[in-house]
Tab-separated table of C-alpha atoms in Angstrom:
chain	number	residue	atom	x	y	z
A	151	MET	CA	0.045	0.009	-0.136
A	152	ARG	CA	1.094	3.543	-0.955
A	153	THR	CA	-0.078	6.780	0.661
A	154	GLU	CA	1.484	10.452	0.927
A	155	VAL	CA	0.907	10.530	4.766
A	156	LEU	CA	0.551	7.383	7.271
A	157	VAL	CA	-0.840	7.915	10.868
A	158	ILE	CA	0.003	5.065	13.268
A	159	GLY	CA	-2.857	4.894	15.691
A	160	ALA	CA	-6.472	5.090	15.557
A	161	GLY	CA	-6.881	6.673	18.865
A	162	VAL	CA	-8.366	10.123	18.963
A	163	SER	CA	-5.246	12.161	18.240
A	164	GLY	CA	-4.449	10.210	15.217
A	165	LEU	CA	-7.957	10.348	13.875
A	166	THR	CA	-8.023	13.925	14.354
A	167	CYS	CA	-4.639	14.468	12.605
A	168	ALA	CA	-5.901	12.061	9.697
A	169	THR	CA	-9.044	14.062	9.494
A	170	ARG	CA	-7.366	17.606	9.160
A	171	LEU	CA	-4.745	15.985	6.827
A	172	ALA	CA	-7.751	14.860	4.446
A	173	GLU	CA	-9.657	17.843	4.639
A	174	ALA	CA	-6.418	19.336	3.243
A	175	GLY	CA	-6.560	17.226	0.360
A	176	VAL	CA	-3.401	15.188	1.667
A	177	ARG	CA	-4.063	11.317	1.014
A	178	THR	CA	-3.803	9.724	4.155
A	179	ALA	CA	-4.232	6.000	5.763
A	180	VAL	CA	-4.565	5.056	9.390
A	181	VAL	CA	-3.443	1.964	10.541
A	182	GLU	CA	-4.428	0.492	14.107
A	183	ALA	CA	-2.974	-2.754	15.926
A	184	ARG	CA	-6.377	-2.826	18.062
A	185	SER	CA	-9.737	-4.416	16.219
A	186	ARG	CA	-11.361	-1.284	16.969
A	187	VAL	CA	-10.653	2.348	16.759
A	188	GLY	CA	-10.583	4.296	19.927
A	189	GLY	CA	-7.230	3.960	21.342
A	190	ARG	CA	-7.992	4.343	25.153
A	191	ILE	CA	-11.676	5.322	24.696
A	192	ARG	CA	-13.572	2.148	25.357
A	193	THR	CA	-17.297	1.886	26.109
A	194	PHE	CA	-19.267	-0.987	27.879
A	195	ARG	CA	-22.843	-1.546	26.818
A	196	PRO	CA	-24.808	-3.939	28.872
A	197	ALA	CA	-26.695	-6.525	27.192
A	198	ASP	CA	-30.012	-5.470	28.246
A	199	GLY	CA	-29.597	-2.117	26.809
A	200	GLY	CA	-29.016	-0.256	29.920
A	201	PRO	CA	-26.765	3.091	30.251
A	202	SER	CA	-23.272	2.585	28.830
A	203	LEU	CA	-20.340	2.874	31.195
A	204	GLU	CA	-16.711	3.823	30.229
A	205	LEU	CA	-13.578	1.756	30.834
A	206	GLY	CA	-11.032	4.308	29.411
A	207	ALA	CA	-11.822	8.216	28.990
A	208	GLN	CA	-14.794	8.918	31.616
A	209	VAL	CA	-15.997	12.448	30.792
A	210	VAL	CA	-15.959	15.173	28.381
A	211	HIS	CA	-14.364	18.060	30.458
A	212	GLY	CA	-15.454	21.605	29.749
A	213	ASP	CA	-18.324	23.192	27.973
A	214	LEU	CA	-16.001	24.863	25.325
A	215	ASN	CA	-14.412	21.200	24.723
A	216	PRO	CA	-14.042	20.136	20.936
A	217	VAL	CA	-15.915	16.979	21.607
A	218	HIS	CA	-19.227	18.765	21.737
A	219	GLY	CA	-18.883	19.986	18.016
A	220	ILE	CA	-18.330	16.274	16.701
A	221	VAL	CA	-20.976	14.205	18.693
A	222	ASP	CA	-23.803	14.615	20.758
A	223	THR	CA	-23.595	15.167	24.785
A	224	GLU	CA	-25.348	15.788	27.966
A	225	THR	CA	-24.440	16.800	31.303
A	226	ALA	CA	-22.904	13.962	33.299
A	227	PRO	CA	-25.311	12.572	36.025
A	228	ARG	CA	-24.447	13.830	39.374
A	229	PRO	CA	-24.407	11.080	42.406
A	230	THR	CA	-27.185	11.414	45.091
A	231	ALA	CA	-24.473	9.658	47.535
A	232	ALA	CA	-20.813	10.733	47.785
A	233	ARG	CA	-18.524	8.802	49.963
A	234	VAL	CA	-14.623	8.506	50.746
A	235	VAL	CA	-13.443	5.413	52.423
A	236	SER	CA	-10.477	5.848	54.746
A	237	GLY	CA	-9.203	3.160	57.179
A	238	ARG	CA	-11.427	0.696	55.086
A	239	VAL	CA	-14.549	2.381	56.475
A	240	GLY	CA	-16.918	4.516	54.289
A	241	ARG	CA	-17.932	8.112	55.528
A	242	PRO	CA	-19.893	11.001	53.756
A	243	MET	CA	-17.752	13.132	51.229
A	244	GLY	CA	-19.122	15.903	53.389
A	245	ALA	CA	-16.444	14.912	56.057
A	246	LEU	CA	-13.724	16.126	53.940
A	247	ALA	CA	-15.584	19.041	52.726
A	248	ARG	CA	-15.324	20.075	56.584
A	249	THR	CA	-11.636	19.558	56.927
A	250	PRO	CA	-9.383	22.481	56.661
A	251	GLN	CA	-7.778	21.293	53.504
A	252	PRO	CA	-10.186	19.085	51.316
A	253	PRO	CA	-8.096	17.692	48.624
A	254	TRP	CA	-10.328	19.705	45.637
A	255	ALA	CA	-9.589	22.715	47.332
A	256	LEU	CA	-5.825	22.134	47.540
A	257	GLU	CA	-5.689	21.322	43.759
A	258	ALA	CA	-7.457	24.443	42.800
A	259	ARG	CA	-5.060	26.179	45.173
A	260	LEU	CA	-2.073	24.625	43.275
A	261	ASN	CA	-3.769	25.251	40.192
A	262	ALA	CA	-3.944	29.381	40.961
A	263	GLU	CA	-0.561	29.558	42.581
A	264	GLY	CA	1.481	27.592	40.488
A	265	ALA	CA	4.802	26.033	41.709
A	266	GLY	CA	8.725	25.868	41.076
A	267	ILE	CA	10.905	24.121	38.415
A	268	GLY	CA	11.477	20.502	39.913
A	269	GLU	CA	8.834	20.935	42.856
A	270	SER	CA	6.547	17.587	43.383
A	271	VAL	CA	3.494	17.642	44.181
A	272	ASN	CA	3.923	16.185	47.540
A	273	ASP	CA	6.771	18.803	48.122
A	274	TRP	CA	4.220	21.703	47.269
A	275	LEU	CA	1.597	19.696	49.842
A	276	VAL	CA	4.217	19.860	52.542
A	277	ASP	CA	4.965	23.518	52.154
A	278	ARG	CA	1.282	23.953	52.895
A	279	GLY	CA	1.370	22.660	55.880
A	280	GLY	CA	1.103	18.788	55.003
A	281	PRO	CA	1.548	16.035	54.358
A	282	TYR	CA	-1.970	15.352	53.425
A	283	PRO	CA	-2.339	11.700	52.705
A	284	VAL	CA	-6.025	12.067	51.518
A	285	ALA	CA	-4.874	14.923	48.915
A	286	SER	CA	-2.037	12.889	47.739
A	287	GLU	CA	-4.369	9.857	46.913
A	288	TRP	CA	-6.492	12.483	45.489
A	289	PHE	CA	-3.637	13.713	43.262
A	290	ARG	CA	-2.505	10.389	42.582
A	291	GLN	CA	-5.832	8.818	40.991
A	292	ILE	CA	-6.536	12.242	38.889
A	293	TRP	CA	-2.894	11.848	37.623
A	294	ALA	CA	-2.058	8.227	37.451
A	295	THR	CA	1.119	8.789	39.182
A	296	ASP	CA	2.811	8.986	42.452
A	297	PRO	CA	2.565	12.529	43.909
A	298	GLU	CA	6.378	12.417	44.784
A	299	ARG	CA	6.947	12.190	41.017
A	300	LEU	CA	4.101	14.311	39.792
A	301	SER	CA	5.564	17.637	38.860
A	302	ALA	CA	3.602	20.547	40.599
A	303	ARG	CA	4.303	22.904	38.058
A	304	GLY	CA	3.303	20.477	35.397
A	305	VAL	CA	-0.146	20.159	36.922
A	306	ALA	CA	-0.779	23.815	37.351
A	307	GLU	CA	0.390	24.798	33.781
A	308	ALA	CA	-1.868	22.039	32.322
A	309	HIS	CA	-4.671	23.658	33.795
A	310	ARG	CA	-3.715	27.015	32.936
A	311	GLY	CA	-3.458	26.062	29.124
A	312	ASP	CA	-6.486	24.027	29.254
A	313	THR	CA	-9.416	25.802	27.152
A	314	ALA	CA	-12.106	23.373	27.583
A	315	GLY	CA	-14.192	25.731	29.723
A	316	ARG	CA	-16.160	23.960	32.931
A	317	GLY	CA	-18.477	21.328	33.419
A	318	GLU	CA	-18.392	17.554	32.878
A	319	PHE	CA	-20.326	16.013	30.288
A	320	VAL	CA	-20.896	12.298	28.767
A	321	VAL	CA	-21.337	11.319	25.136
A	322	SER	CA	-24.934	10.569	24.421
A	323	GLY	CA	-24.823	6.758	23.669
A	324	GLY	CA	-21.207	6.280	24.659
A	325	PHE	CA	-17.762	7.525	24.336
A	326	ASP	CA	-16.542	5.414	21.727
A	327	LEU	CA	-18.930	7.119	19.060
A	328	LEU	CA	-16.700	10.068	19.246
A	329	PRO	CA	-13.705	7.858	17.667
A	330	ARG	CA	-16.371	6.178	15.379
A	331	ARG	CA	-17.440	9.819	13.893
A	332	LEU	CA	-13.999	10.723	13.427
A	333	ALA	CA	-13.013	7.734	11.514
A	334	ALA	CA	-16.089	8.176	9.480
A	335	GLY	CA	-15.012	8.561	5.735
A	336	LEU	CA	-11.259	8.014	6.372
A	337	ASP	CA	-9.056	5.126	5.107
A	338	VAL	CA	-8.616	3.434	8.535
A	339	ARG	CA	-7.287	-0.348	8.699
A	340	THR	CA	-7.435	-2.182	12.017
A	341	ASP	CA	-5.879	-5.162	13.100
A	342	CYS	CA	-2.871	-3.991	11.406
A	343	PRO	CA	-0.290	-3.206	13.964
A	344	VAL	CA	3.050	-1.455	12.615
A	345	GLN	CA	5.863	-3.665	13.831
A	346	VAL	CA	9.130	-1.917	12.430
A	347	LEU	CA	9.035	1.692	10.971
A	348	GLY	CA	11.956	2.578	8.747
A	349	TRP	CA	12.745	6.055	7.430
A	350	SER	CA	14.708	8.321	5.313
A	351	PRO	CA	13.992	11.987	4.578
A	352	GLY	CA	10.526	11.720	2.503
A	353	ARG	CA	10.458	8.030	2.381
A	354	VAL	CA	8.620	5.914	5.168
A	355	THR	CA	8.273	1.962	5.369
A	356	ALA	CA	5.962	0.559	7.876
A	357	GLN	CA	6.032	-3.116	8.162
A	358	THR	CA	2.664	-4.846	9.157
A	359	PRO	CA	1.663	-8.466	9.256
A	360	ALA	CA	-0.324	-7.774	6.101
A	361	GLY	CA	2.652	-6.482	4.476
A	362	VAL	CA	4.758	-2.935	4.211
A	363	VAL	CA	3.018	0.276	3.677
A	364	GLU	CA	4.882	3.108	1.939
A	365	ALA	CA	4.496	6.855	2.361
A	366	GLU	CA	6.292	9.972	2.253
A	367	ARG	CA	5.668	11.014	6.035
A	368	VAL	CA	4.545	9.263	8.993
A	369	VAL	CA	2.768	10.584	12.210
A	370	VAL	CA	3.301	8.483	15.207
A	371	THR	CA	0.674	8.520	17.837
A	372	VAL	CA	1.368	5.713	20.209
A	373	PRO	CA	2.520	6.559	23.788
A	374	PRO	CA	6.219	6.699	23.985
A	375	SER	CA	6.485	3.508	26.128
A	376	VAL	CA	5.301	1.671	23.143
A	377	VAL	CA	8.208	2.812	21.344
A	378	THR	CA	10.975	2.074	23.956
A	379	HIS	CA	9.139	-1.500	25.103
A	380	GLY	CA	9.979	-2.319	21.299
A	381	THR	CA	6.334	-3.313	20.612
A	382	LEU	CA	6.571	-0.586	17.927
A	383	THR	CA	10.579	-0.211	16.613
A	384	VAL	CA	11.494	2.874	15.036
A	385	LYS	CA	14.745	2.666	13.336
A	386	ASP	CA	17.135	5.197	13.784
A	387	LEU	CA	15.470	7.306	16.010
A	388	PRO	CA	17.567	10.296	17.380
A	389	GLU	CA	18.853	9.845	20.487
A	390	PRO	CA	17.218	12.788	22.257
A	391	LYS	CA	13.723	11.283	21.028
A	392	VAL	CA	15.141	8.245	22.470
A	393	GLU	CA	15.789	9.976	25.955
A	394	ALA	CA	12.574	11.609	25.805
A	395	ALA	CA	10.413	8.736	25.065
A	396	ARG	CA	11.911	6.946	28.245
A	397	ALA	CA	11.297	9.831	30.404
A	398	LEU	CA	7.622	9.719	29.250
A	399	VAL	CA	5.950	6.763	31.168
A	400	GLY	CA	2.517	6.425	31.170
A	401	GLY	CA	0.916	5.680	34.720
A	402	ASP	CA	-0.634	2.486	35.586
A	403	GLY	CA	-4.422	1.978	35.028
A	404	CYS	CA	-6.964	-0.662	35.608
A	405	CYS	CA	-10.685	-0.237	34.812
A	406	VAL	CA	-13.488	-2.746	36.006
A	407	VAL	CA	-17.254	-3.320	35.294
A	408	ALA	CA	-18.855	-5.665	37.202
A	409	THR	CA	-22.331	-6.891	37.005
A	410	LEU	CA	-23.554	-7.829	40.317
A	411	SER	CA	-26.694	-10.055	41.423
A	412	VAL	CA	-28.766	-7.233	42.866
A	413	PRO	CA	-29.319	-3.529	41.423
A	414	ALA	CA	-27.839	-0.542	43.362
A	415	PRO	CA	-30.216	1.206	45.518
A	416	GLU	CA	-28.481	4.720	44.765
A	417	THR	CA	-26.646	6.656	42.243
A	418	ALA	CA	-22.884	6.867	44.371
A	419	SER	CA	-19.569	7.957	43.733
A	420	VAL	CA	-16.777	6.809	45.973
A	421	PHE	CA	-13.473	7.743	46.461
A	422	ASP	CA	-11.182	5.335	47.933
A	423	ALA	CA	-8.388	7.340	49.928
A	424	ASP	CA	-6.742	4.159	51.029
A	425	GLY	CA	-5.285	3.845	47.821
A	426	ILE	CA	-6.771	0.497	47.041
A	427	GLY	CA	-9.811	1.002	44.619
A	428	GLY	CA	-9.490	4.206	43.066
A	429	PHE	CA	-12.925	5.792	42.038
A	430	VAL	CA	-16.305	3.471	42.490
A	431	SER	CA	-19.608	4.160	41.169
A	432	CYS	CA	-22.989	2.730	40.676
A	433	ARG	CA	-26.304	4.122	39.308
A	434	GLU	CA	-29.593	3.679	40.889
A	435	GLY	CA	-31.671	0.594	39.709
A	436	ARG	CA	-28.815	-1.055	37.622
A	437	PRO	CA	-26.730	-4.101	38.753
A	438	GLU	CA	-23.272	-2.441	37.298
A	439	ALA	CA	-20.370	-1.043	39.710
A	440	LEU	CA	-17.765	0.721	38.029
A	441	VAL	CA	-13.976	0.657	39.513
A	442	VAL	CA	-11.655	3.189	37.747
A	443	ALA	CA	-8.161	2.854	39.524
A	444	ARG	CA	-4.684	4.363	38.680
A	445	ASP	CA	-1.236	4.187	39.878
A	446	ALA	CA	-0.944	1.860	43.073
A	447	ALA	CA	-4.565	1.154	43.386
A	448	ALA	CA	-4.568	-0.305	39.661
A	449	ALA	CA	-2.703	-3.247	40.866
A	450	HIS	CA	-4.947	-3.977	43.562
A	451	VAL	CA	-8.221	-3.766	41.262
A	452	ARG	CA	-6.203	-5.670	38.783
A	453	ALA	CA	-5.463	-8.708	41.494
A	454	ALA	CA	-8.769	-8.234	43.032
A	455	ALA	CA	-10.634	-8.752	39.262
A	456	ALA	CA	-8.320	-11.789	38.542
A	457	GLY	CA	-9.165	-13.524	42.105
A	458	SER	CA	-11.948	-13.609	44.367
A	459	GLY	CA	-11.089	-10.048	45.934
A	460	LEU	CA	-13.469	-7.943	43.864
A	461	ALA	CA	-16.533	-8.699	45.935
A	462	THR	CA	-14.713	-7.367	49.104
A	463	LEU	CA	-13.160	-4.201	47.722
A	464	LEU	CA	-16.802	-3.445	46.213
A	465	SER	CA	-18.584	-4.234	49.561
A	466	VAL	CA	-16.300	-1.658	51.394
A	467	ALA	CA	-17.186	1.183	48.971
A	468	LEU	CA	-20.739	0.308	48.186
A	469	PRO	CA	-22.143	-1.379	51.164
A	470	TRP	CA	-25.265	-2.599	49.022
A	471	ALA	CA	-22.800	-4.807	47.342
A	472	ALA	CA	-22.053	-6.898	50.410
A	473	ARG	CA	-25.397	-8.841	49.678
A	474	ALA	CA	-24.501	-9.388	46.145
A	475	GLU	CA	-22.536	-11.740	43.834
A	476	VAL	CA	-20.307	-10.838	41.170
A	477	LEU	CA	-22.046	-12.236	38.137
A	478	ASP	CA	-19.599	-11.170	35.512
A	479	THR	CA	-16.670	-8.420	34.895
A	480	GLU	CA	-15.381	-6.687	32.019
A	481	VAL	CA	-11.751	-5.672	32.438
A	482	ALA	CA	-9.771	-2.800	30.558
A	483	ASP	CA	-6.147	-3.060	31.878
A	484	TRP	CA	-4.547	-0.216	30.385
A	485	GLY	CA	-1.229	-0.651	32.377
A	486	SER	CA	-1.104	-4.210	30.736
A	487	ASP	CA	-1.953	-3.497	27.042
A	488	PRO	CA	0.954	-3.554	24.950
A	489	TRP	CA	-0.361	-0.725	22.780
A	490	SER	CA	-1.003	1.825	25.500
A	491	ARG	CA	1.338	0.795	28.503
A	492	GLY	CA	-0.601	2.835	31.096
A	493	ALA	CA	-3.522	5.217	31.296
A	494	PHE	CA	-1.945	8.753	30.364
A	495	THR	CA	1.302	10.426	30.325
A	496	ALA	CA	1.321	12.823	33.520
A	497	PRO	CA	4.027	15.529	33.882
A	498	LEU	CA	6.803	14.142	36.097
A	499	VAL	CA	9.759	16.123	38.100
A	500	GLY	CA	12.890	16.187	36.132
A	501	ALA	CA	10.899	15.237	32.614
A	502	GLU	CA	9.669	18.613	32.156
A	503	TRP	CA	11.757	18.623	28.883
A	504	ALA	CA	10.597	15.489	27.449
A	505	PRO	CA	7.174	16.256	25.763
A	506	VAL	CA	8.747	19.096	23.522
A	507	ILE	CA	11.306	16.784	22.165
A	508	TRP	CA	9.152	13.889	21.847
A	509	ALA	CA	6.770	16.173	19.741
A	510	GLU	CA	9.453	17.595	17.528
A	511	PRO	CA	9.196	16.696	14.131
A	512	VAL	CA	12.298	14.660	12.569
A	513	ALA	CA	13.649	15.833	8.889
A	514	ASP	CA	9.984	16.762	8.023
A	515	THR	CA	9.670	13.186	7.764
A	516	LEU	CA	8.504	11.805	11.360
A	517	PHE	CA	5.800	13.690	13.113
A	518	PHE	CA	4.259	12.912	16.432
A	519	ALA	CA	0.729	13.059	18.367
A	520	GLY	CA	-0.925	11.943	21.171
A	521	GLU	CA	-1.474	13.265	24.773
A	522	ALA	CA	2.481	12.782	25.773
A	523	THR	CA	3.366	15.670	23.411
A	524	VAL	CA	1.590	18.101	25.207
A	525	SER	CA	2.039	16.586	28.973
A	526	GLY	CA	2.365	19.480	31.178
A	527	THR	CA	0.804	22.414	29.008
A	528	ARG	CA	-2.426	20.803	28.364
A	529	LEU	CA	-4.294	18.594	30.578
A	530	PRO	CA	-3.878	14.736	29.177
A	531	TRP	CA	-7.782	14.308	28.671
A	532	VAL	CA	-9.371	13.923	25.353
A	533	GLN	CA	-9.141	17.468	24.486
A	534	GLY	CA	-5.255	17.467	24.976
A	535	ALA	CA	-5.389	14.537	22.286
A	536	ILE	CA	-7.293	16.437	19.960
A	537	ALA	CA	-5.151	19.233	20.417
A	538	SER	CA	-2.077	17.244	19.503
A	539	GLY	CA	-3.483	15.677	16.535
A	540	VAL	CA	-4.305	19.239	15.300
A	541	ILE	CA	-0.535	20.345	16.172
A	542	ALA	CA	0.818	17.481	14.278
A	543	ALA	CA	-1.526	17.817	11.236
A	544	ASP	CA	-0.369	21.842	11.133
A	545	ARG	CA	3.255	21.351	11.340
A	546	LEU	CA	3.075	18.346	8.904
A	547	LEU	CA	0.943	20.825	6.221
A	548	GLU	CA	3.474	23.538	6.981
A	549	ALA	CA	6.459	21.045	6.050
A	550	MET	CA	4.539	19.949	2.839
A	551	GLY	CA	4.547	23.818	2.019
């Protein structure tokens, strides 16, 4: 197969980039290793037609988010009960709100104040009277990274660089409608992993199980860890790029939908401040419970889902689940997925330089997109992935003259 531009990865960044190039009249092909489009967007739809649940990207952040212009959205449902688990005991979330330093207030303060270069989130918390263990776990779950390694400056700058507005929304009918809408009309080939990418200025060869794809230029949108692990080998990658990829490590993440034998009596959202369950939620009248866990909690949830511990974990977060059996589970293990190698890339202390280097084109031939390219300057949610695809497409179009 021959094309002008090859885009590797059919996540939101790759599809956004390919759409922009195709609209400019550039012959573009997208290859995707998975059997579906969407990357780290994955939607679970109950067999009985009940409300969908998200095993990847959870919500659309902001009323100005570009997602609103692509698919139909609605305001995210609010829980009627909000709790925090601490010491393996569930308490009303209001108990945190009444403390002098609730985690969301500290988060807002960091975003407003900013921080110095080389200062971790935990350093910043200590300087404000900490340590605050609950706030540390809050940051850990939001950013999928140990707060000792999480750059306080990067967190604040990412919030300042975000233009998505306020509020939280969901995609009507499921988040995976977004990549499917973006992919419509594009030349997208799934089940087509690129194993080895060779290149010279103005010429690219991508080896796949289905054969070689030739192009003039390529946009690599896979997470940098996919390259450092050798799942995708990029020949003759400049050493600064290699070092940047090594520094851009994705945080661990594991999501589970557990279908229980009894329906939930309430719509609830639970934050596990003990670092075991991440965020757990359920919807009134529905038998599903959703667990979204990052960093160290992801390992706990992964082990619980693989063994017999999930029922115990759920019963702590959702007391009503103690009288229920776990009938089925659906797991999205992003940390073990060879094509994601983690949930997303947070800004890390000592690696503030890496996103810029990873994003830089090479010889007007290799281009890069994905949320890792904007880490520390934009939020690494869907709007960050979209922005990275736009930036990469614009750079490529400029190179083409």
